[in-house]
Amino acid sequence: MKILVDGSLGAHTAALEEPYNDAASTTGMMLYSEGCLEELVTEAHKAGLQLAIHAIGDRTMNTVLATLEEALEKLPRENHRHRIEHASVLNQKLIRRMNRLGVIASVQPHFVVSDFWITDRLGPERARWTYAFKTLIQEGVRTTGGSDCPVEPISPLLGIYAAAYRQSFPEERITVEQALEMYTRDAAFASFEEDDKGSIETGKLADLVVLSHDPRNIPPQKIKDIQVMMTLVGGRIVYENTDIMRETERGIQPIK
């Protein structure tokens, strides 16, 4: 069950604890009162549903985590896998709270590229804690990668590129291997599908792609240029890039 709790940083509608750096008259907006949100979350949790809660601003994150904590105290539930979609503006305390509650961070790494204005919007301190992928992973928060398409490009390769070749606040850059995990094993776990997909293993669905290059063996900045040669769904070929397949007959050329 998805709940949209605040807006976006681009529109100055994500709910912040302090005013926007470039719009001092606003702190954004919450779309639910705390009481209404508590009722929704409690009833969904009680019904055994997995929650996917859109929360971007740090004020929203505080409110959502407090609401989830209360629901889990009233009705403890193992393996709930509640998710926060975006989990954008964070701090160390919020991240550790997510880990303690077992909440999944569902992030969209391409925002790092498109939100090039983030320091102007939030100021350097809050911007440093925005899209804090490395800290999330280091603190033990299960972190899964997505696109937020159609707002951002749908290609997982562009998300992996953005996470592993991060130029703004590079202290939050992650390894290519970590980025791949976010889009495969961790993504499957976040949707309760880890027994069926997320890795190439006997007994799992053969949902996979064949790439022109191994993203682990090229410079991270080149990952965005990798081409999909073939796509299989359930072991059946549903897409072939015939041009690139012909090139493989002569040997794949390095990405320039």
XYZ file of C-alpha atoms in Angstrom:
256
model
C 0.000 0.000 0.000
C 1.477 3.341 -1.063
C 0.958 6.557 0.893
C 2.115 9.904 -0.510
C 2.995 12.042 2.517
C 4.782 15.093 1.096
C 5.715 16.709 -2.213
C 9.046 17.203 -3.973
C 12.226 19.203 -3.583
C 11.855 20.551 -7.109
C 8.516 22.176 -6.261
C 9.531 23.260 -2.729
C 6.760 21.003 -1.378
C 8.823 18.325 0.399
C 8.289 18.982 4.123
C 11.453 20.219 5.852
C 12.297 20.939 9.480
C 13.757 24.324 8.483
C 12.884 26.664 5.565
C 14.260 26.129 2.089
C 17.575 27.853 1.475
C 16.267 29.480 -1.717
C 12.655 30.015 -0.528
C 12.848 31.160 3.079
C 9.091 31.639 3.391
C 8.265 27.926 3.142
C 9.137 24.598 4.745
C 7.053 22.566 2.293
C 3.866 20.697 3.114
C 2.592 17.487 4.647
C -0.353 15.946 2.804
C -1.776 14.218 5.901
C -2.273 15.295 9.483
C -0.310 13.208 11.982
C -3.554 11.687 13.242
C -4.744 10.686 9.784
C -1.339 9.241 8.890
C -1.243 7.274 12.134
C -4.658 5.779 11.397
C -3.712 4.798 7.831
C -0.382 3.263 8.831
C -1.805 1.411 11.833
C -4.694 -0.116 9.888
C -2.483 -1.154 6.959
C 0.116 -2.640 9.301
C -2.584 -4.476 11.258
C -3.949 -5.909 7.997
C -0.538 -7.382 7.163
C 0.119 -5.059 4.241
C 3.533 -3.820 3.204
C 3.670 -0.026 3.286
C 5.498 2.039 0.665
C 5.530 5.580 2.043
C 6.636 8.536 -0.098
C 8.773 10.722 2.182
C 11.320 13.228 0.883
C 11.826 15.993 3.457
C 13.431 15.479 6.868
C 10.246 16.623 8.644
C 8.311 13.985 6.744
C 10.940 11.374 7.550
C 10.684 12.156 11.272
C 6.896 11.945 11.216
C 6.772 8.750 9.156
C 9.360 6.947 11.289
C 7.570 7.971 14.492
C 4.308 6.638 13.055
C 5.893 3.349 11.985
C 7.588 2.992 15.363
C 4.268 3.399 17.148
C 2.570 0.846 14.883
C 5.369 -1.670 15.452
C 5.246 -1.147 19.224
C 1.490 -1.764 19.275
C 1.679 -4.753 16.953
C 5.176 -6.210 16.491
C 5.491 -7.931 13.133
C 8.562 -9.765 11.940
C 9.648 -9.250 8.352
C 7.198 -6.406 7.681
C 9.519 -4.855 5.069
C 7.838 -1.468 5.185
C 9.527 0.884 2.734
C 10.175 4.583 2.520
C 10.102 5.743 -1.071
C 12.858 8.304 -1.775
C 14.099 8.875 1.834
C 15.852 11.913 0.415
C 16.783 14.452 3.112
C 18.349 12.508 5.970
C 20.753 12.755 8.884
C 22.657 10.200 10.947
C 19.899 9.946 13.547
C 17.190 9.263 10.949
C 19.310 6.636 9.209
C 20.025 4.767 12.446
C 16.346 4.916 13.319
C 15.501 3.339 9.958
C 17.914 0.518 10.674
C 16.477 -0.065 14.151
C 12.937 -0.287 12.774
C 13.917 -2.541 9.861
C 12.616 -0.041 7.306
C 13.782 -0.338 3.693
C 15.084 2.726 1.816
C 13.761 2.722 -1.755
C 15.984 5.280 -3.500
C 16.346 6.667 -7.012
C 20.032 7.393 -7.710
C 19.441 9.377 -10.910
C 18.137 12.229 -8.743
C 21.819 12.891 -7.982
C 22.239 13.897 -11.641
C 18.976 15.760 -12.199
C 18.909 17.597 -8.846
C 22.120 19.479 -9.630
C 20.676 22.500 -7.800
C 20.401 20.691 -4.457
C 22.966 22.830 -2.591
C 21.227 26.053 -3.628
C 17.883 24.614 -2.554
C 18.872 23.173 0.820
C 22.199 24.720 1.749
C 25.425 22.686 2.026
C 24.718 20.878 5.315
C 21.336 19.438 4.342
C 22.494 18.846 0.761
C 25.351 16.703 2.081
C 22.772 14.412 3.731
C 20.521 14.204 0.683
C 20.651 10.890 -1.217
C 23.039 9.478 1.407
C 23.372 6.046 -0.203
C 26.746 5.087 1.262
C 25.767 5.947 4.826
C 22.465 4.094 4.492
C 24.298 0.942 3.420
C 27.062 1.328 6.029
C 24.477 1.727 8.793
C 22.765 -1.501 7.758
C 19.651 -0.081 6.096
C 18.463 -2.326 3.272
C 18.645 0.017 0.276
C 17.010 -0.704 -3.066
C 17.381 1.167 -6.347
C 14.633 2.385 -8.648
C 13.984 4.990 -11.317
C 10.892 7.065 -10.405
C 10.001 6.861 -14.106
C 8.518 8.873 -15.852
C 10.090 11.616 -13.720
C 13.536 10.075 -14.343
C 14.877 7.707 -17.044
C 13.771 4.114 -16.524
C 17.152 2.488 -17.311
C 18.731 0.728 -14.298
C 22.138 1.273 -15.911
C 21.711 5.038 -15.613
C 20.837 4.628 -11.941
C 23.864 2.410 -11.329
C 26.046 4.944 -13.159
C 24.667 7.813 -11.051
C 25.276 5.965 -7.780
C 28.790 4.743 -8.619
C 30.089 7.835 -10.443
C 28.558 10.401 -8.129
C 30.205 13.808 -8.473
C 28.208 15.878 -5.977
C 29.045 14.973 -2.372
C 31.255 12.059 -3.464
C 31.532 10.892 0.147
C 28.150 9.241 -0.504
C 29.344 7.483 -3.675
C 29.008 3.698 -3.565
C 30.835 0.932 -5.405
C 29.571 -0.559 -8.651
C 29.025 -3.849 -6.824
C 26.885 -2.134 -4.190
C 24.873 -0.354 -6.882
C 24.275 -3.641 -8.707
C 23.067 -5.212 -5.452
C 20.592 -2.355 -4.991
C 18.990 -3.073 -8.359
C 19.005 -6.880 -8.103
C 19.074 -8.768 -4.777
C 17.918 -5.847 -2.646
C 15.145 -4.905 -5.078
C 13.849 -8.480 -5.049
C 13.939 -8.536 -1.242
C 12.004 -5.262 -1.061
C 9.136 -6.833 -3.011
C 9.197 -10.223 -1.202
C 10.503 -11.885 -4.385
C 13.990 -12.943 -3.311
C 13.112 -16.635 -3.735
C 12.205 -16.052 -7.383
C 14.518 -13.344 -8.696
C 17.331 -10.943 -7.860
C 20.183 -13.342 -8.628
C 21.028 -16.004 -11.191
C 20.530 -19.275 -9.318
C 19.042 -22.689 -9.943
C 15.314 -22.610 -9.291
C 14.884 -18.879 -9.801
C 13.194 -17.199 -12.744
C 15.506 -16.574 -15.693
C 14.658 -12.869 -15.818
C 17.932 -11.348 -16.917
C 19.815 -9.208 -19.394
C 22.994 -9.799 -21.361
C 25.101 -6.629 -21.448
C 27.710 -5.492 -23.929
C 30.206 -4.919 -21.097
C 30.630 -6.007 -17.486
C 29.937 -2.854 -15.422
C 32.418 -4.068 -12.795
C 35.281 -4.098 -15.295
C 35.000 -0.643 -16.867
C 35.362 2.864 -15.396
C 32.133 3.838 -13.578
C 31.653 6.878 -15.826
C 31.293 4.518 -18.806
C 28.434 2.473 -17.335
C 25.853 4.783 -18.927
C 27.172 3.744 -22.368
C 26.641 0.005 -21.855
C 24.123 -1.501 -24.260
C 21.638 -4.281 -23.600
C 22.328 -7.123 -26.024
C 19.522 -9.426 -24.959
C 16.638 -9.567 -22.475
C 15.105 -12.780 -21.161
C 11.880 -13.073 -19.173
C 11.169 -16.464 -17.669
C 13.942 -17.924 -19.800
C 12.358 -16.679 -23.034
C 14.185 -14.171 -25.224
C 11.964 -11.082 -25.541
C 14.527 -8.646 -26.946
C 17.684 -8.830 -29.037
C 19.876 -5.960 -30.168
C 20.793 -7.418 -33.529
C 23.313 -4.693 -34.351
C 25.335 -5.196 -31.210
C 24.953 -8.975 -31.482
C 26.562 -8.847 -34.919
C 29.422 -6.846 -33.484
C 30.085 -9.592 -30.952
C 30.896 -11.947 -33.788
C 33.952 -9.768 -34.356
C 34.545 -9.312 -30.632
C 33.089 -6.607 -28.428
C 34.989 -3.343 -28.734
C 35.881 -1.335 -25.641
C 33.592 1.562 -24.750
C 35.365 4.737 -25.823
